[in-house]
Amino acid sequence: RGESGTAAPNVLERDFSATQPDEKWVTDVTEFKVKEQKVYLSPVVDLFTQEVVAYRVAKNPCLPLVTDMLTEAISTLKPNSKP
């Protein structure tokens, strides 16, 4: 159904461990059903602490769901941090 985009390179190669904060971040968009309505969750998780750095929830899987979450996550970075 429709065209598929190009897959991003597998930079982590399934190595989900990190040796310091802000070394590796992961993200995904997950669909939930709440009171018979679909809700979408878009978090960023730091693999060192396993903590959610930032997240957004929306009623549809639109681009701002992800871009707003990334903007918030990036704003938490210390100088010279490069996840």
C-alpha atoms as a PDB file:
ATOM      1  CA  ARG A   1       0.000   0.000   0.000  1.00  0.00           C
ATOM      2  CA  GLY A   2       1.806   3.083  -1.184  1.00  0.00           C
ATOM      3  CA  GLU A   3       5.494   3.671  -1.555  1.00  0.00           C
ATOM      4  CA  SER A   4       8.070   2.817   1.077  1.00  0.00           C
ATOM      5  CA  GLY A   5      10.845   5.234   1.909  1.00  0.00           C
ATOM      6  CA  THR A   6      14.507   4.365   2.083  1.00  0.00           C
ATOM      7  CA  ALA A   7      15.515   2.554   5.266  1.00  0.00           C
ATOM      8  CA  ALA A   8      17.903   4.423   7.551  1.00  0.00           C
ATOM      9  CA  PRO A   9      21.313   2.844   8.146  1.00  0.00           C
ATOM     10  CA  ASN A  10      21.526   0.448  11.094  1.00  0.00           C
ATOM     11  CA  VAL A  11      23.983   2.552  13.117  1.00  0.00           C
ATOM     12  CA  LEU A  12      23.439   0.715  16.434  1.00  0.00           C
ATOM     13  CA  GLU A  13      23.632  -2.777  14.904  1.00  0.00           C
ATOM     14  CA  ARG A  14      21.415  -3.991  17.782  1.00  0.00           C
ATOM     15  CA  ASP A  15      23.931  -2.833  20.435  1.00  0.00           C
ATOM     16  CA  PHE A  16      21.510  -1.185  22.849  1.00  0.00           C
ATOM     17  CA  SER A  17      24.058  -0.568  25.610  1.00  0.00           C
ATOM     18  CA  ALA A  18      25.664   2.810  26.281  1.00  0.00           C
ATOM     19  CA  THR A  19      28.666   3.742  28.412  1.00  0.00           C
ATOM     20  CA  GLN A  20      27.590   7.306  29.229  1.00  0.00           C
ATOM     21  CA  PRO A  21      24.500   9.537  29.203  1.00  0.00           C
ATOM     22  CA  ASP A  22      23.478  11.023  25.851  1.00  0.00           C
ATOM     23  CA  GLU A  23      25.644   8.556  23.927  1.00  0.00           C
ATOM     24  CA  LYS A  24      22.742   6.646  22.362  1.00  0.00           C
ATOM     25  CA  TRP A  25      19.130   7.707  22.066  1.00  0.00           C
ATOM     26  CA  VAL A  26      16.349   5.624  20.538  1.00  0.00           C
ATOM     27  CA  THR A  27      12.840   6.543  19.485  1.00  0.00           C
ATOM     28  CA  ASP A  28       9.703   5.030  18.023  1.00  0.00           C
ATOM     29  CA  VAL A  29       6.052   5.895  17.509  1.00  0.00           C
ATOM     30  CA  THR A  30       3.635   3.546  19.278  1.00  0.00           C
ATOM     31  CA  GLU A  31      -0.110   3.327  18.776  1.00  0.00           C
ATOM     32  CA  PHE A  32      -2.434   2.738  21.759  1.00  0.00           C
ATOM     33  CA  LYS A  33      -6.179   2.512  22.056  1.00  0.00           C
ATOM     34  CA  VAL A  34      -7.672   4.636  24.843  1.00  0.00           C
ATOM     35  CA  LYS A  35     -11.460   4.617  25.287  1.00  0.00           C
ATOM     36  CA  GLU A  36     -11.884   3.255  21.735  1.00  0.00           C
ATOM     37  CA  GLN A  37      -9.748   6.041  20.246  1.00  0.00           C
ATOM     38  CA  LYS A  38      -6.253   5.664  18.791  1.00  0.00           C
ATOM     39  CA  VAL A  39      -3.503   7.623  20.550  1.00  0.00           C
ATOM     40  CA  TYR A  40       0.127   7.868  19.420  1.00  0.00           C
ATOM     41  CA  LEU A  41       3.152   8.090  21.729  1.00  0.00           C
ATOM     42  CA  SER A  42       6.538   9.324  20.473  1.00  0.00           C
ATOM     43  CA  PRO A  43       9.321   9.116  23.105  1.00  0.00           C
ATOM     44  CA  VAL A  44      13.117   9.439  23.096  1.00  0.00           C
ATOM     45  CA  VAL A  45      14.885   7.075  25.506  1.00  0.00           C
ATOM     46  CA  ASP A  46      18.503   7.426  26.635  1.00  0.00           C
ATOM     47  CA  LEU A  47      19.992   3.912  26.480  1.00  0.00           C
ATOM     48  CA  PHE A  48      22.452   4.619  29.312  1.00  0.00           C
ATOM     49  CA  THR A  49      19.859   5.553  31.954  1.00  0.00           C
ATOM     50  CA  GLN A  50      16.832   3.909  30.281  1.00  0.00           C
ATOM     51  CA  GLU A  51      14.989   7.165  31.006  1.00  0.00           C
ATOM     52  CA  VAL A  52      12.584   9.006  28.737  1.00  0.00           C
ATOM     53  CA  VAL A  53      14.307  12.239  27.685  1.00  0.00           C
ATOM     54  CA  ALA A  54      11.201  13.724  26.031  1.00  0.00           C
ATOM     55  CA  TYR A  55       7.872  12.546  24.633  1.00  0.00           C
ATOM     56  CA  ARG A  56       4.751  13.710  22.854  1.00  0.00           C
ATOM     57  CA  VAL A  57       1.266  12.229  22.640  1.00  0.00           C
ATOM     58  CA  ALA A  58      -1.183  12.957  19.804  1.00  0.00           C
ATOM     59  CA  LYS A  59      -4.446  11.694  18.359  1.00  0.00           C
ATOM     60  CA  ASN A  60      -2.863  11.201  14.921  1.00  0.00           C
ATOM     61  CA  PRO A  61       0.607  10.213  13.718  1.00  0.00           C
ATOM     62  CA  CYS A  62       1.543  13.580  12.215  1.00  0.00           C
ATOM     63  CA  LEU A  63       5.035  14.965  11.673  1.00  0.00           C
ATOM     64  CA  PRO A  64       4.880  17.498  14.572  1.00  0.00           C
ATOM     65  CA  LEU A  65       4.392  14.551  16.938  1.00  0.00           C
ATOM     66  CA  VAL A  66       8.000  13.584  16.211  1.00  0.00           C
ATOM     67  CA  THR A  67       9.581  16.943  15.397  1.00  0.00           C
ATOM     68  CA  ASP A  68       8.250  18.638  18.556  1.00  0.00           C
ATOM     69  CA  MET A  69       9.465  15.711  20.662  1.00  0.00           C
ATOM     70  CA  LEU A  70      12.929  15.885  19.061  1.00  0.00           C
ATOM     71  CA  THR A  71      13.119  19.651  19.591  1.00  0.00           C
ATOM     72  CA  GLU A  72      12.343  19.177  23.278  1.00  0.00           C
ATOM     73  CA  ALA A  73      14.853  16.314  23.614  1.00  0.00           C
ATOM     74  CA  ILE A  74      17.633  18.279  21.906  1.00  0.00           C
ATOM     75  CA  SER A  75      16.996  21.242  24.221  1.00  0.00           C
ATOM     76  CA  THR A  76      17.984  19.038  27.205  1.00  0.00           C
ATOM     77  CA  LEU A  77      21.466  18.301  25.824  1.00  0.00           C
ATOM     78  CA  LYS A  78      24.541  19.696  27.513  1.00  0.00           C
ATOM     79  CA  PRO A  79      27.131  21.458  25.333  1.00  0.00           C
ATOM     80  CA  ASN A  80      29.222  18.998  23.269  1.00  0.00           C
ATOM     81  CA  SER A  81      26.740  16.117  23.798  1.00  0.00           C
ATOM     82  CA  LYS A  82      26.148  14.241  20.548  1.00  0.00           C
ATOM     83  CA  PRO A  83      23.803  11.266  20.860  1.00  0.00           C
END
